[in-house]
Each structure stands twice: as C-alpha cells, then as structure tokens.
Amino acid sequence: MRSVKTLFFKNNTLYILNQLLLPRKAQYVKCKSYKEVADAIKKMVIRGAPAIGVAAAFGVALAANEKRFSSPEKLKKYIQKAVKALSQTRPTAVNLFWSLQKMKNLLSQKAKTPDELAQRLKKEALKIYNEDISTNKLIGKLGSKLFKKKSVVITHCNAGALATAGYGTALGVIRSAYSKGKIKMVFVDETRPYLQGSRLTAWEMKQENIPYVLITDNMAGYFMKTAGISAVIVGADRIARNGDTANKIGTYSLSVLAKYHKIPFYVAAPISTIDLNTPSGDEIVIEERSSDEVLYIHGKSIAPIGARAYHPGFDVTPSENITAIITEKGVFKPKEIKNIHPAL
Ligand code: MRU
C-alpha cells in the first residue's frame, strides 16, 4: 500500500487510483478538469469521505488552470461554477463540503492576477492532501491505545488508505495497533452491495500483511457470539452535533449487534467529519444510489429481471451505540463532540 497512492497531483494533472478496478488491477485515471474529477467521484472511481474531499479540492485547483482568464474576477466566477458542480456529486460525506468551503475561502482574498489565485488554490489543495495523511496517522496513534494485545476486530466498508489521502482512519487505527503487536485478526465485512470490504479493505490488509478474514455482512452476529471479537471499528461520513454518525449502510446493524454482545463500538474520523450544523442523525441526507448496484455484480444480474431493489448508501448509528469517537484531537464520548472546535 505504501507504494500505491490513492491519488496524487503532478504537472497539473490529478491521478486517481481507479477503485472500481481493484483488486484485479491498480490503474490510475488522469483528470485534467473539474468535470472529470466530479465524474470520478460520482462513479465512485474514488470514494470514502476524506478522499472525496481531497479529490474535490484538487478539482477546484484544476479548474483554475483549464483556460486563460482575463482577470481574477473571471477566474473566481469559474471557480464558483466548479465548486457547485463538485458539491453536487455525493450528498452524505461532509468532508466534501468542508474542503470545498476551504477552497472557496480563498476567493475572498485579493489577488493581483488570475495566476496568483490559481497558485494559491493549488497550494491549498496540496495542504488539504498532506494534512489528511498526518491527521490519519495521529488518529491511528491515539486509537491504537484503546486496544490490548491480540485483539480481534471487525470493520465495515473501507475506511483505509483508499478512503483518504493515505493511511486511513479506522484502518489507520488497525495499522497502528498492528505495528504494536495488538491485532491478532481483522474480520472484514464484505459490505454489500458495493463490496468495499472485499474489494478494497481485504486488498489493503493483504498489502500490509495484516491477518484478515473476509465475512459476509450477515455473519457478523455469529462471529461476535463465537469468535471473541474485542471491538468494532468503522469510519464516518458525517457526525452530527449530538454524536449520531452516518456511515456505510450496514454500520447501524453492526452497532446494534455490538451493543447486544457488549462489544465496544469505535468510530475513527478526522474532525472535518464533524458537522456542528446538523443537530442529529435525522437531518443527515442519505444518498440513494442506483438499484443496479444491488441487482448486478460486475455487470451480471443476480435477481429476476424487473426486480425492484433499494439502495440507501448509508445509515445512521445513534450516538448511544457508539463507545467513543477517535479523532486527531483525542478520543471522545459521542456527546462531547459538540465541544470540539470546528475544523474550518
Ligand atoms: O460509499 P463510500 O464507499 O464512499 O462510503 C465510504 C464509507 O462509508 C466510509 O466508511 C467512510 O467514508 C469513512 S472513510 C475514512
């Protein structure tokens, strides 16, 4: 994993590792315009809350170089258009809106030339990228302290290096804990319908030689009862003011099972995932994705022709099911989240 980057920016081009091709192929998609970045986010070529935010920031930086602008004002107008398009790609992960806001903040500064502003936008996107990696390493370090030797953990979806600029949140904690000899086994939920667990998390675990076993989502309760699971650890797409947390569909069920089996349930996320403007999970917009993602796997139909299917991309875990939220500023009880200084 250390050699394969989720995304990188070089010669005014954004290279995005095509997650739709993993684990079979590690191939990059080249983006030279904000529209190409928006398309990659929408199609889930890149996904995961922090990664979406970082990609969108680079999308804005690319927009500034797409053509010649006769004045900073003309460039600002174009940037507003790019920000709008990028903000309409996926609704649930708040990191997208957080990073776009950071980029937009630069528009209120005076710039003598369009080039000066373009340079600032690029610098800011690179800063968001680099800070995401260092933030995740800190989350990993702080989170690893929660684990005892030989822990057996279960994770859902992919909250790893692939879901961020690098290192990962939930998988960052697992990486860090593993390096200290604290992880015996990781149970990886395959994560229906889009299989981020089997396609991406299992791939990351393999790259890092971390012992893992793949299970289907409906096996979680069985293994909680029989396999001595020490903790559940997941990422987050948006944490509301009261600590309710949106994450990949299936996370809520996992939290209910964890509570029943008295297993600690941890959420690992940067503070940019905390949305103090959203009072509770009830107000979080849940993305409805295409039912084809349920009805087909790799283009093959797995249901009767004409079958209807639901596909909410996320669900909300109520704060009372969460033992603690691991951030780069420390480990908090969900109810304490509202006191953390906002990331912007
Ligand atoms: O639909 P996805 O794959 O973008 O959903 C991703 C998740 O739900 C992750 O768990 C979340 O974004 C946290 S990533 C560090």
Tab-separated table of C-alpha atoms and ligand atoms in Angstrom, residues 44 46-50 52 90 93 156-160 163-164 168-170 196 200 234-237 246-249 251 268 270 287 289 313-314, ligand 1:
chain	number	residue	atom	x	y	z
A	44	MET	CA	-17.005	6.018	-7.179
A	46	ILE	CA	-12.643	7.396	-5.807
A	47	ARG	CA	-14.762	7.153	-2.661
A	48	GLY	CA	-14.556	7.418	1.106
A	49	ALA	CA	-15.324	10.685	2.876
A	50	PRO	CA	-11.845	12.236	3.252
A	52	ILE	CA	-13.726	12.634	-1.830
A	90	ARG	CA	-22.350	12.947	-3.441
A	93	ALA	CA	-19.926	12.808	3.292
A	156	HIS	CA	-17.127	-2.431	7.766
A	157	CYS	CA	-16.771	-0.842	4.322
A	158	ASN	CA	-13.356	0.675	3.618
A	159	ALA	CA	-12.050	3.385	5.894
A	160	GLY	CA	-8.478	2.817	4.864
A	163	ALA	CA	-10.797	6.185	1.525
A	164	THR	CA	-8.384	9.000	2.407
A	168	GLY	CA	-6.815	5.630	6.619
A	169	THR	CA	-8.976	6.305	9.652
A	170	ALA	CA	-10.425	3.037	11.015
A	196	GLN	CA	-15.891	-2.067	-0.460
A	200	LEU	CA	-10.773	-2.704	-1.010
A	234	VAL	CA	-15.511	1.913	11.466
A	235	GLY	CA	-15.095	5.273	9.723
A	236	ALA	CA	-17.696	8.011	9.288
A	237	ASP	CA	-19.166	10.135	6.544
A	246	ALA	CA	-23.631	8.339	9.216
A	247	ASN	CA	-21.500	5.646	7.641
A	248	LYS	CA	-21.839	2.944	5.005
A	249	ILE	CA	-25.135	1.080	5.005
A	251	THR	CA	-22.947	0.121	10.103
A	268	ALA	CA	-12.497	6.844	13.759
A	270	PRO	CA	-10.986	13.479	11.425
A	287	GLU	CA	-27.555	9.178	-0.621
A	289	ARG	CA	-27.704	5.092	-5.166
A	313	GLY	CA	-25.802	4.188	0.516
A	314	PHE	CA	-25.547	4.989	4.223
B	1	MRU	O1	-19.859	4.936	-0.484
B	1	MRU	P1	-18.473	5.052	0.045
B	1	MRU	O2	-17.583	3.910	-0.339
B	1	MRU	O3	-17.867	6.397	-0.282
B	1	MRU	O4	-18.639	5.000	1.614
B	1	MRU	C1	-17.499	5.102	2.413
B	1	MRU	C2	-17.753	4.914	3.843
B	1	MRU	O5	-18.863	4.749	4.292
B	1	MRU	C3	-16.559	5.021	4.742
B	1	MRU	O6	-16.673	4.177	5.840
B	1	MRU	C4	-16.448	6.480	5.237
B	1	MRU	O7	-16.430	7.349	4.151
B	1	MRU	C5	-15.249	6.705	6.065
B	1	MRU	S1	-13.794	6.719	5.099
B	1	MRU	C6	-12.466	7.043	6.053
